[in-house]
Coordinates of C-alpha atoms and ligand atoms in Angstrom, one line a residue:
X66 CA 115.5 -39.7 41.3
X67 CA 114.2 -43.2 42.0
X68 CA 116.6 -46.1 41.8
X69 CA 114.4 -48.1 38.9
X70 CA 115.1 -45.2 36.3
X71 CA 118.8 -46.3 36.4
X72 CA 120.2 -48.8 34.5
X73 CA 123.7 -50.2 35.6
X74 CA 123.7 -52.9 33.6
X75 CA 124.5 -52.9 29.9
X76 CA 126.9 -50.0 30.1
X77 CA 129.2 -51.6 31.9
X78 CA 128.6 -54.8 29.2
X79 CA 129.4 -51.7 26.6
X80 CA 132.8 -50.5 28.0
X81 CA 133.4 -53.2 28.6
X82 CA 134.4 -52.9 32.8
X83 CA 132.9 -54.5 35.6
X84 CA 131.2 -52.5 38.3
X85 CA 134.7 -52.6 40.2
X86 CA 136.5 -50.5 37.7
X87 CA 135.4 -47.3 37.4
X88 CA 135.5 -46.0 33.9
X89 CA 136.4 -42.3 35.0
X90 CA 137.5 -42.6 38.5
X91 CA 141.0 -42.8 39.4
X92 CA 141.8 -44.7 43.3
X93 CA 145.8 -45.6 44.2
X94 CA 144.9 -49.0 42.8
X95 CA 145.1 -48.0 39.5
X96 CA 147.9 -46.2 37.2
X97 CA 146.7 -42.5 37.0
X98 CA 149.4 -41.4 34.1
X99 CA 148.8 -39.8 31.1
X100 CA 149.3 -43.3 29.2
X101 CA 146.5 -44.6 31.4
X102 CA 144.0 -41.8 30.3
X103 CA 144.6 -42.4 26.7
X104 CA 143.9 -45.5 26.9
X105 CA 140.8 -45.9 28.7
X106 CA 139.8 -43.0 26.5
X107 CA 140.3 -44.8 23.0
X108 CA 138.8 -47.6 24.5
X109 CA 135.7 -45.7 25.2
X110 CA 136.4 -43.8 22.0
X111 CA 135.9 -47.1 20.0
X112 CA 133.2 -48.7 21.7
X113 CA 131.2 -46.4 23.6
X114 CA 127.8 -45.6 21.0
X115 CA 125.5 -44.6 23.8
X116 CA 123.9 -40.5 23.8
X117 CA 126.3 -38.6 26.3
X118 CA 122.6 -36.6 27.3
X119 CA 119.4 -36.3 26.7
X120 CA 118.2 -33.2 25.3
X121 CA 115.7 -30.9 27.3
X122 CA 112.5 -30.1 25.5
X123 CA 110.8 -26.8 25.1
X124 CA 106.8 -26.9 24.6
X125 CA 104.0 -24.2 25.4
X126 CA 107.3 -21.9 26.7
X127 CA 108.0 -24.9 29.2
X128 CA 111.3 -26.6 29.6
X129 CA 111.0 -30.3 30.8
X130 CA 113.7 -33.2 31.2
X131 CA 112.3 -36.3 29.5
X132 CA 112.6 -39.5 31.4
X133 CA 116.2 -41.0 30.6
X134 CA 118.4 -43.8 32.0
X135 CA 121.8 -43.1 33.8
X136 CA 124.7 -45.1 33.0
X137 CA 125.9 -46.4 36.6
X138 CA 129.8 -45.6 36.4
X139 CA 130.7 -46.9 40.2
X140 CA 129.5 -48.6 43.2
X141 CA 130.6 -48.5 46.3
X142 CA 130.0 -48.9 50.2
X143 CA 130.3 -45.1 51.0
X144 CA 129.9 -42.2 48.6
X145 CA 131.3 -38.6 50.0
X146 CA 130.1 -35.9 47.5
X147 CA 132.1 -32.4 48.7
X148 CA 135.9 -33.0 49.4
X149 CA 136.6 -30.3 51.2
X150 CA 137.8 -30.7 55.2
X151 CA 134.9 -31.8 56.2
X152 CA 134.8 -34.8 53.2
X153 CA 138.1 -35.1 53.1
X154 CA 138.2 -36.7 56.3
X155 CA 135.2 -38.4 56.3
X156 CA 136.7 -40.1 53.1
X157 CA 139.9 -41.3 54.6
X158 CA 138.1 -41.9 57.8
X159 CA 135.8 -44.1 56.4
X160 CA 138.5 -45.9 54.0
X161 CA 140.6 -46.5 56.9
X162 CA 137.6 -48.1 59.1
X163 CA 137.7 -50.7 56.4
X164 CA 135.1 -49.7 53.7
X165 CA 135.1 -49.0 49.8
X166 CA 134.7 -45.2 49.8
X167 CA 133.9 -43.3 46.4
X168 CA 134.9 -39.2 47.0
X169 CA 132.9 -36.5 44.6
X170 CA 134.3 -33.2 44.0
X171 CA 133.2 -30.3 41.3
X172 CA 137.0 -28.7 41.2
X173 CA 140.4 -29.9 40.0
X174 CA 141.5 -29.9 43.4
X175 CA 140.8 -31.2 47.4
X176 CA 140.2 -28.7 50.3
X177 CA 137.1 -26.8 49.7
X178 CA 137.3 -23.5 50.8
X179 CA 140.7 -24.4 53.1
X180 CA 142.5 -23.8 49.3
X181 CA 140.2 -22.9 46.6
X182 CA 138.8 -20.1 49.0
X183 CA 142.0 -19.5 50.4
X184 CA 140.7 -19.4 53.7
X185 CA 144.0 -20.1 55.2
X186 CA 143.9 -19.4 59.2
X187 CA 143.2 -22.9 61.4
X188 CA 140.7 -21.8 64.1
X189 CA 139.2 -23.3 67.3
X190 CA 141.1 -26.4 67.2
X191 CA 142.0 -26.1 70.9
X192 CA 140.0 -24.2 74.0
X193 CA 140.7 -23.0 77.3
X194 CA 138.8 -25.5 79.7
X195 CA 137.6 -24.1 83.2
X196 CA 140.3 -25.1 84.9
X197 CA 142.3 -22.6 83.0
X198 CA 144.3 -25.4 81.1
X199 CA 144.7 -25.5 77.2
X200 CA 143.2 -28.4 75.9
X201 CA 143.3 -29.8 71.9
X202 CA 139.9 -30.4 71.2
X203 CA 140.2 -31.3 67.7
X204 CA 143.0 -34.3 66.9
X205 CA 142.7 -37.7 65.1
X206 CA 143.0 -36.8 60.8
X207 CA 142.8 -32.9 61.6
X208 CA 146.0 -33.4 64.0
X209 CA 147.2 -35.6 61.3
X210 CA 146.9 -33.1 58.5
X211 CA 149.2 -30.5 60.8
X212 CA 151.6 -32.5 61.5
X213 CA 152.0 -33.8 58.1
X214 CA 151.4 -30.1 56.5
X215 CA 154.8 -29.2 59.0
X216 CA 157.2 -31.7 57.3
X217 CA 156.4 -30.4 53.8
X218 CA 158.3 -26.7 52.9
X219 CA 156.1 -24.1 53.4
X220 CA 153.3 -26.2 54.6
X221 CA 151.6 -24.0 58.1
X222 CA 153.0 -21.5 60.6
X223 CA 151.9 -21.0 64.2
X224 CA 151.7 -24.5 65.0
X225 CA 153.0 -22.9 68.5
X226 CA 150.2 -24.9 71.0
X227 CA 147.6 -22.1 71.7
X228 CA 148.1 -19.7 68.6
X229 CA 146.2 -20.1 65.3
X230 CA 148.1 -21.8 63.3
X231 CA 148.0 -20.5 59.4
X232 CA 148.4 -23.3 56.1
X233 CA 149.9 -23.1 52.7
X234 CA 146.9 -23.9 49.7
X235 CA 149.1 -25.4 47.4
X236 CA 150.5 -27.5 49.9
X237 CA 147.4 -28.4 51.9
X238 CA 146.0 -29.2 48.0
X239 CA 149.4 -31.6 47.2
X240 CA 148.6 -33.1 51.0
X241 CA 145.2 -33.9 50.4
X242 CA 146.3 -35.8 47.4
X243 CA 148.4 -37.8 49.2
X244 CA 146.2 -38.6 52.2
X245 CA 143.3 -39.7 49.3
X246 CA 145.0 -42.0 47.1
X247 CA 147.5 -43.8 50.2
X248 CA 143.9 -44.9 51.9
X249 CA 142.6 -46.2 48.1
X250 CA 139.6 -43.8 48.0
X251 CA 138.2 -43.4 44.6
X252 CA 138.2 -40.3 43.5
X253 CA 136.2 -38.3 40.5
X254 CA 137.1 -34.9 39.9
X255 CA 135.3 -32.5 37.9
X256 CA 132.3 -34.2 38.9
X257 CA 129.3 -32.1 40.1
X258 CA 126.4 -33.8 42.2
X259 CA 123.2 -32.8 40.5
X260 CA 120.8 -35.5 42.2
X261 CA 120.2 -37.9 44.9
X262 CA 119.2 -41.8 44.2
X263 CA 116.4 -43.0 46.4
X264 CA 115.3 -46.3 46.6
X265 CA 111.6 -47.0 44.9
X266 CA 110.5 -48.7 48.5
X267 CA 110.4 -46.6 51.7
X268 CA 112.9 -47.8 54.8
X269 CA 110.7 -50.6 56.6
X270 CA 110.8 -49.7 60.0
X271 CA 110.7 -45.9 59.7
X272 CA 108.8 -45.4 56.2
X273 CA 111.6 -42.8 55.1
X274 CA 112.7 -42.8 51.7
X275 CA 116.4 -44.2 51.7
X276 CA 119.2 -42.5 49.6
X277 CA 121.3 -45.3 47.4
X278 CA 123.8 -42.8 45.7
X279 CA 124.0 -39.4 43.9
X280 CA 123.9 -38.4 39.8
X281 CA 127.2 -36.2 38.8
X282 CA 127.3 -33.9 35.9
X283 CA 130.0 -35.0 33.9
X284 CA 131.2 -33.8 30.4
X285 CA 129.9 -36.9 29.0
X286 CA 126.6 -36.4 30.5
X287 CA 125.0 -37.4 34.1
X288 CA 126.5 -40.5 35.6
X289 CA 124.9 -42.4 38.6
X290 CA 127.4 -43.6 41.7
X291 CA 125.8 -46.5 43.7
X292 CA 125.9 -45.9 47.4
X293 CA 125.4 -48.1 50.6
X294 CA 125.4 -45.2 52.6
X295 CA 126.2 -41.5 51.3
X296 CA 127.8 -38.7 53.2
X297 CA 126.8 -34.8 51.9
X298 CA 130.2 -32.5 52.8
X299 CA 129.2 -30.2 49.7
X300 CA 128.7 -27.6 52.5
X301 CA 125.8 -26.4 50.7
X302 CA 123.7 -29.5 51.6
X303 CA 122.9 -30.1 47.9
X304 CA 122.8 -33.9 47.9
X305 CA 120.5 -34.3 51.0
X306 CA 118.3 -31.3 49.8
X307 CA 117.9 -33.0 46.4
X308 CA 117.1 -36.1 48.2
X309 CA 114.3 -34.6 50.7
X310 CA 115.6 -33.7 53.8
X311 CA 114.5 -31.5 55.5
X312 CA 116.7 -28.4 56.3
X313 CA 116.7 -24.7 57.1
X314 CA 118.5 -22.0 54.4
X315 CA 120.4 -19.4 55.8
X316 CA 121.7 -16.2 54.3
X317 CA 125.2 -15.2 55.3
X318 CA 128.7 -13.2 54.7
X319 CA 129.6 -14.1 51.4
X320 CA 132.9 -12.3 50.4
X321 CA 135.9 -13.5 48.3
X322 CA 139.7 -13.7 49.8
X323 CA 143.0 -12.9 48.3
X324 CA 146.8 -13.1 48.9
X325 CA 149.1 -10.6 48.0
X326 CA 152.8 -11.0 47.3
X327 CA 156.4 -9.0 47.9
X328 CA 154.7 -7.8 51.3
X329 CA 158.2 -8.2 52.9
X330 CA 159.6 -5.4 50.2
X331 CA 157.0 -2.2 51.4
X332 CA 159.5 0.2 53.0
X333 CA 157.3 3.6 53.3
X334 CA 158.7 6.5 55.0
X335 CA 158.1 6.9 59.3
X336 CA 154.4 8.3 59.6
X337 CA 153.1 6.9 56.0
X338 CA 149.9 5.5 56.4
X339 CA 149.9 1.8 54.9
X340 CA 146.4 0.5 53.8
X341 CA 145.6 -3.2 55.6
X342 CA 148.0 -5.7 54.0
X343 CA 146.6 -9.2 55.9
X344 CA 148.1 -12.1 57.8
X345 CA 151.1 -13.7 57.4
X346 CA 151.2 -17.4 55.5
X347 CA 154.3 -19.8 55.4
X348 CA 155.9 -18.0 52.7
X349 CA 157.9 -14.8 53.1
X350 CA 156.4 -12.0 51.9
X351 CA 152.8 -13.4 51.0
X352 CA 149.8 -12.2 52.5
X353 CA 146.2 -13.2 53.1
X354 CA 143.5 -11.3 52.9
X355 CA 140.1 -12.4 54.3
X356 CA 137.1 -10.5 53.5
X357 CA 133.7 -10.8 55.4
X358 CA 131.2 -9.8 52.5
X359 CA 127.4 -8.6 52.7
X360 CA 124.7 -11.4 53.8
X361 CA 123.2 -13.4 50.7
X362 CA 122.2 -15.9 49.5
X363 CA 124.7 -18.6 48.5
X364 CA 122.4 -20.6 46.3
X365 CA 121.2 -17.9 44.4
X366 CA 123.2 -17.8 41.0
X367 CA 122.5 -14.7 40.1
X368 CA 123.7 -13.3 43.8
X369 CA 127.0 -15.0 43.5
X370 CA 127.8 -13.9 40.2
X371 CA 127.2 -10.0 41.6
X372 CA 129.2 -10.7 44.3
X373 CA 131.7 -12.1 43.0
X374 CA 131.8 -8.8 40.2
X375 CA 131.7 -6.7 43.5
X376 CA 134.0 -8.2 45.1
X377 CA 136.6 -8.5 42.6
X378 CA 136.4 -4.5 42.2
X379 CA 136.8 -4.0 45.9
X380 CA 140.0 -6.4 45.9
X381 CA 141.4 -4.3 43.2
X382 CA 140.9 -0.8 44.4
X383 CA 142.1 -1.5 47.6
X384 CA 145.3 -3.6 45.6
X385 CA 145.8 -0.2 44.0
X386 CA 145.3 2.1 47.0
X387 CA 148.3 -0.1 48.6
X388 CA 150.1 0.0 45.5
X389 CA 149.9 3.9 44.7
X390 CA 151.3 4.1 48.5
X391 CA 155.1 5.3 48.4
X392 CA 157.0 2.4 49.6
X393 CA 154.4 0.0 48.7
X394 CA 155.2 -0.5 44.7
X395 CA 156.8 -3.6 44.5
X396 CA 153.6 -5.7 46.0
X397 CA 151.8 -7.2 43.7
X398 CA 148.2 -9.1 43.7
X399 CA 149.1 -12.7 43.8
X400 CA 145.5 -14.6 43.4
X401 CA 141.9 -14.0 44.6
X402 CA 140.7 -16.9 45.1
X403 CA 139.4 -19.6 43.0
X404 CA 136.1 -20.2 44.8
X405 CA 134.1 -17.4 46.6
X406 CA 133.7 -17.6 50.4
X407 CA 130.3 -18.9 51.1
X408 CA 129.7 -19.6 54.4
X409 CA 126.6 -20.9 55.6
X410 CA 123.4 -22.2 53.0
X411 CA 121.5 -24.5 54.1
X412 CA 121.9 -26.9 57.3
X413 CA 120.4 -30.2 58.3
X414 CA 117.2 -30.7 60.2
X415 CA 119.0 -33.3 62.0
X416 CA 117.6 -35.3 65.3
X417 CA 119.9 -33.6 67.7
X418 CA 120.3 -29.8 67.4
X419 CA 123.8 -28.3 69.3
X420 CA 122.8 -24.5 69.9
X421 CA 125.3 -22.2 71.4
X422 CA 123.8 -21.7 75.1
X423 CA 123.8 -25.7 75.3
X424 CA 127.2 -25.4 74.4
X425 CA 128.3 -22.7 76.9
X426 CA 126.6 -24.4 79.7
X427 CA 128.3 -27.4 79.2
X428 CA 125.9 -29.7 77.5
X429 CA 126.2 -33.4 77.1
X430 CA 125.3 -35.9 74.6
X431 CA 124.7 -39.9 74.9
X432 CA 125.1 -39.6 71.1
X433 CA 128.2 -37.8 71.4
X434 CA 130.9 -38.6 68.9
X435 CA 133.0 -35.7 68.0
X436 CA 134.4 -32.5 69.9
X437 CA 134.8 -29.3 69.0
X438 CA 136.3 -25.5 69.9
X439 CA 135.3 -22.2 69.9
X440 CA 137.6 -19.3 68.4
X441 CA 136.0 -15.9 69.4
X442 CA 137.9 -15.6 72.8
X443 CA 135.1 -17.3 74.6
X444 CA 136.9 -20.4 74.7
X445 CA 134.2 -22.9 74.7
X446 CA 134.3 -26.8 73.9
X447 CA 131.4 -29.0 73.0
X448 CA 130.6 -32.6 72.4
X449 CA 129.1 -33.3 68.8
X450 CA 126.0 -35.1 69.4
X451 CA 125.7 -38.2 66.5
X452 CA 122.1 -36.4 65.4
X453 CA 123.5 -33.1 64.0
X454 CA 124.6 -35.4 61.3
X455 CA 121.7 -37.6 60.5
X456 CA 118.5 -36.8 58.3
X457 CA 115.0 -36.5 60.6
X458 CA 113.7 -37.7 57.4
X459 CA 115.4 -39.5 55.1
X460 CA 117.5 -42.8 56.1
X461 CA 121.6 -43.5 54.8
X462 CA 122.3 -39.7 54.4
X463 CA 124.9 -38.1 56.8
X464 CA 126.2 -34.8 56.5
X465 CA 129.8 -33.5 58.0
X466 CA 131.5 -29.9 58.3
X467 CA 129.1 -26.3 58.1
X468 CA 125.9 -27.8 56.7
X469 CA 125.8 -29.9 60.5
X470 CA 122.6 -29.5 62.4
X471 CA 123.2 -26.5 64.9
X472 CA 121.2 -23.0 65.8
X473 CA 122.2 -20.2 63.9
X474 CA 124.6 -19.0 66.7
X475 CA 126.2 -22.1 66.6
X476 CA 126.5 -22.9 63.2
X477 CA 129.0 -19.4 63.3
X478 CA 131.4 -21.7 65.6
X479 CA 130.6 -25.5 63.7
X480 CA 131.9 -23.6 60.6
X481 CA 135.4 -23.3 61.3
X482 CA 138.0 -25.6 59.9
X483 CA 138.8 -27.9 62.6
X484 CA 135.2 -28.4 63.3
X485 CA 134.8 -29.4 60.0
X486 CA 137.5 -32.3 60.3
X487 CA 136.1 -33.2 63.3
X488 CA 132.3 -33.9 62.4
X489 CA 133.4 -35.2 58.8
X490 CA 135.6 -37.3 60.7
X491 CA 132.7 -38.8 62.7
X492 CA 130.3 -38.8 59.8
X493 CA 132.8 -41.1 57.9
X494 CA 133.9 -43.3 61.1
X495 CA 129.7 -43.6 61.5
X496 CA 128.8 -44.3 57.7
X497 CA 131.8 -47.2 57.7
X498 CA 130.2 -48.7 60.7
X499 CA 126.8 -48.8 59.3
X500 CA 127.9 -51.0 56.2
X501 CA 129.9 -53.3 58.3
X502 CA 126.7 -53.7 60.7
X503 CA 124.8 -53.5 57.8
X504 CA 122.3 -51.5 59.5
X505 CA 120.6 -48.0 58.2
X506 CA 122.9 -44.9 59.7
X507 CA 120.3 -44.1 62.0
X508 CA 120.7 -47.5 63.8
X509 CA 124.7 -47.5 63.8
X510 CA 125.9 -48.7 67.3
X511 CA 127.4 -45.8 68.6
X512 CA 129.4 -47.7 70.7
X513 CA 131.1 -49.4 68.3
X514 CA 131.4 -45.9 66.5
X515 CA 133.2 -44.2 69.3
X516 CA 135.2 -47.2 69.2
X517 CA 136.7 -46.8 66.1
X518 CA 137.1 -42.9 66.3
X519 CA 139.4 -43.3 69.7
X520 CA 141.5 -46.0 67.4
X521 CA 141.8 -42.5 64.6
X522 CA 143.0 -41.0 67.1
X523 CA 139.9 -38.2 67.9
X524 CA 139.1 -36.5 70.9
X525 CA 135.8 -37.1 72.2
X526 CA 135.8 -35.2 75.3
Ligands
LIG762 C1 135.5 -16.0 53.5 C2 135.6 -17.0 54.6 C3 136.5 -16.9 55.7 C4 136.6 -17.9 56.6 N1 137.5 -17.7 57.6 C5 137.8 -18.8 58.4 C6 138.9 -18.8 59.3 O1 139.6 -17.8 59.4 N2 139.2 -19.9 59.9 C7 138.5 -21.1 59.9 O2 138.8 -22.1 60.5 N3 137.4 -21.1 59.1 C8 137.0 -20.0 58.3 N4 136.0 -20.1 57.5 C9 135.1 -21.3 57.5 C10 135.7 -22.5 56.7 O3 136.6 -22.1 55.7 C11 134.6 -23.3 56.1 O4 133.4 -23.3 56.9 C12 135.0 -24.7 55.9 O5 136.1 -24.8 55.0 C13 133.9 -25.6 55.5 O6 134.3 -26.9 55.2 P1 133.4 -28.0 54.5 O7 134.2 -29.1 54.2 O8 132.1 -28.1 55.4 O9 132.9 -27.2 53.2 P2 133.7 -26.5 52.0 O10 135.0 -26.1 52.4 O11 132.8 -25.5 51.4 O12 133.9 -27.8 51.0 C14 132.8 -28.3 50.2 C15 133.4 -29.0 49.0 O13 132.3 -29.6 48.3 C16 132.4 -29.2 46.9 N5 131.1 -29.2 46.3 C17 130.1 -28.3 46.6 N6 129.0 -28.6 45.9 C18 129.3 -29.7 45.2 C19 128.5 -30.5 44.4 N7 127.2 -30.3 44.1 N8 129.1 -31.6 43.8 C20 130.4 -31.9 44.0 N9 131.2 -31.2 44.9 C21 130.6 -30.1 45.5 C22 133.1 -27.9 46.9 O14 133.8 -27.6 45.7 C23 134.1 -28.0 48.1 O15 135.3 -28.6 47.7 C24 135.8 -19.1 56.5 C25 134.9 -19.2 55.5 C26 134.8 -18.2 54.5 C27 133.9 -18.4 53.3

């Protein structure tokens, strides 16, 4: 969507706020309470008289989208559409480097698949190096989290140094919350990014188009966000596909976890064959089970409806296989998880490609700006070259987390949760730079980046 079919103008005039006050948005500035939402919504109640949408229109069997304008309901240095690990911390990162950050997210809650997919176990945060020395490869806001996660009740286990350590959902949700609104991020929930705003003149010196925001999906209707630079942790790379970069789609294990409850009650008789109950979590007696899933496609709406069908079946035979086992009544199925376990959809065709032999051999970036770990046994670190989280073709547009610029056989080890901290961490740290230097992202001094990532406390080798 070009930038001259929005109008950010008289809507603002019309609900009466200024471009700084976002009319749905909530940041620690303002007073999220119930009283506060009523308010703003008899305001808008009263004086709002625009269409929420314009209708689609059918003609000769085709459906088409008439041209519309967008109401403009924020702007803002950085946009971060996705807050899960990765965004999360590009968010704070960002907000903490000194900028106005705007955070996206289609759910009720923070954490992406780390607590809506209930994908609870903290891999490859530190690796073995040749010297035969443990070494935390992942620190800065990923350390942060952990150590914040261990004062709360119930929060992570394992933080032993050298063992995986295992978080809470809930908790990691409630921390997230926290962490958002203390660094004054703005923050729109139930908010789905269905576009990407492009300017109507190319970048000068490269000729690329350059991305100025992102359209959400709203119940009132698509909104536009106004961006100086915009980060895309949706892990699915929708923001920078809708905004033409290029990118390869990958099909991969798809499957949906669960957690099971009263574990710490099965008392089956010596020789009884117990059917696979899971990993153990923070709370007594609750389980979590992950489940790998066939390949597919995780754009593909009609795939993710059949596996989540499938997968929902599978959970519950096996729940009742355990259940039916002597000794094993009092468990119960506690939750399947919100949001089904996608892994990997599409990834960046970014400048600087990290491929897993590269990694194993020891490769080394001038671009480097993040650090990462392997969790297979293979024990592996690797420097996190700046261009696996620009565009090759479009200018402003990072990405963080599993949708970073990396061979297939890579992308399996850049998936994992620290990771994910760790190159949204740098995304956000390099998109805050570039509206201080006020510079496109692909021209950030990376000096100047690295900088201000040692200051957040991350590892870069
Ligand atoms: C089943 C499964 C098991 C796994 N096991 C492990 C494990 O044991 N240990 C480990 O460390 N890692 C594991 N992983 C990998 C890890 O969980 C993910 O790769 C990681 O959470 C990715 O983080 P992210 O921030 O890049 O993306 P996500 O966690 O996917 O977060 C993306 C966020 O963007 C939001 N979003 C998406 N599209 C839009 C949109 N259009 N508009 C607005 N918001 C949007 C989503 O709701 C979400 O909150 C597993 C993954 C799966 C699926």
């Amino acid at each position: 969507m070009k930038l001259s079919e929005l109008s950010r103008r008289d809507w603002f005039k019309n609900v009466g706020l200024g471009l700084g006050a976002a009319a749905v948005g909530v940041s620690a500035s303002q007073d999220a309470s119930a009283d506060f939402v009523t308010k703003k919504v008899a305001q808008r109640g009263t004086e709002y008289t625009g269409k929420d949408a314009v209708p689609c229109t059918l003609s000769d069997g085709k459906v088409s989208r008439p041209a519309s304008e967008i109401p403009a309901v924020s702007e803002t240095d950085v946009l971060v559409v996705g807050g899960g690990p990765a965004g999360c911390c590009a968010a704070i990162a960002a907000a903490r480097a000194g900028v106005k950050v705007t955070l996206v997210e289609r759910y009720n809650h923070f954490g992406g698949l780390a607590t809506g997919g209930l994908v609870l176990i903290i891999l490859g945060h530190w690796t073995t190096n040749k010297a035969g020395e443990k070494v935390q490869v992942v620190q800065g806001l990923g350390e942060e989290m952990m150590q914040r996660l261990e004062k709360l009740p119930n929060g992570i286990c394992n933080r032993n140094f050298g063992r995986n350590p295992t978080i809470d959902a809930e908790v990691y949700k409630y921390l997230l919350v926290e962490m958002l609104m203390e660094s004054n991020i703005e923050l729109f929930l139930h908010s789905w990014a269905i576009d990407a705003i492009v300017d109507d003149s190319p970048d000068a010196k490269t000729g690329n188009p350059v991305v100025k925001g992102a359209v959400i999906q709203t119940k009132l209707g698509p909104q536009a966000i106004l961006a100086k630079q915009v980060i895309d942790t949706t892990g699915d790379g929708d923001v920078f596909a809708y905004a033409g970069c290029a990118y390869t789609r990958r099909l991969y294990h798809i499957g949906l976890p669960c957690r099971l409850g009263n574990t710490d009650k099965i008392h089956v008789e010596p020789g009884t064959k117990v059917p696979y109950i899971g990993d153990i979590t923070p709370i007594k007696g609750v389980r979590w089970l992950n489940m790998q899933g066939p390949d597919a496609d995780g754009l593909d709406v009609r795939e993710l409806t059949r596996l989540e069908l499938n997968s929902r079946r599978q959970i519950w035979k096996n729940y009742m296989n355990l259940k039916n086992t002597p000794g094993c009544e009092d468990v119960f199925l506690m939750e399947t998880a919100p949001q089904l376990g996608v892994r990997i959809t599409r990834v960046l065709e970014g400048t600087e490609e990290m491929t897993l032999e590269g990694a194993k051999a020891g490769q080394t970036f001038d671009s480097c700006v993040g650090y990462g770990g392997a969790w297979q046994g293979d024990h592996i670190g690797w420097q996190i070259p700046y261009g696996s989280l620009i565009s090759k073709n479009v200018e402003n547009i990072l990405t963080g987390g599993r949708s970073i610029c990396g061979a297939p056989n890579m992308s399996e080890l850049l998936r994992v949760i620290p990771n994910c901290w760790s190159s949204g961490h740098s995304a956000g740290v390099a998109a805050a730079c570039a509206v201080k230097q006020n510079c496109t992202a692909r021209d950030v001094n990376l000096d100047e980046v690295r900088r201000v990532l040692k200051e957040q406390g991350a590892y870069l080798g």
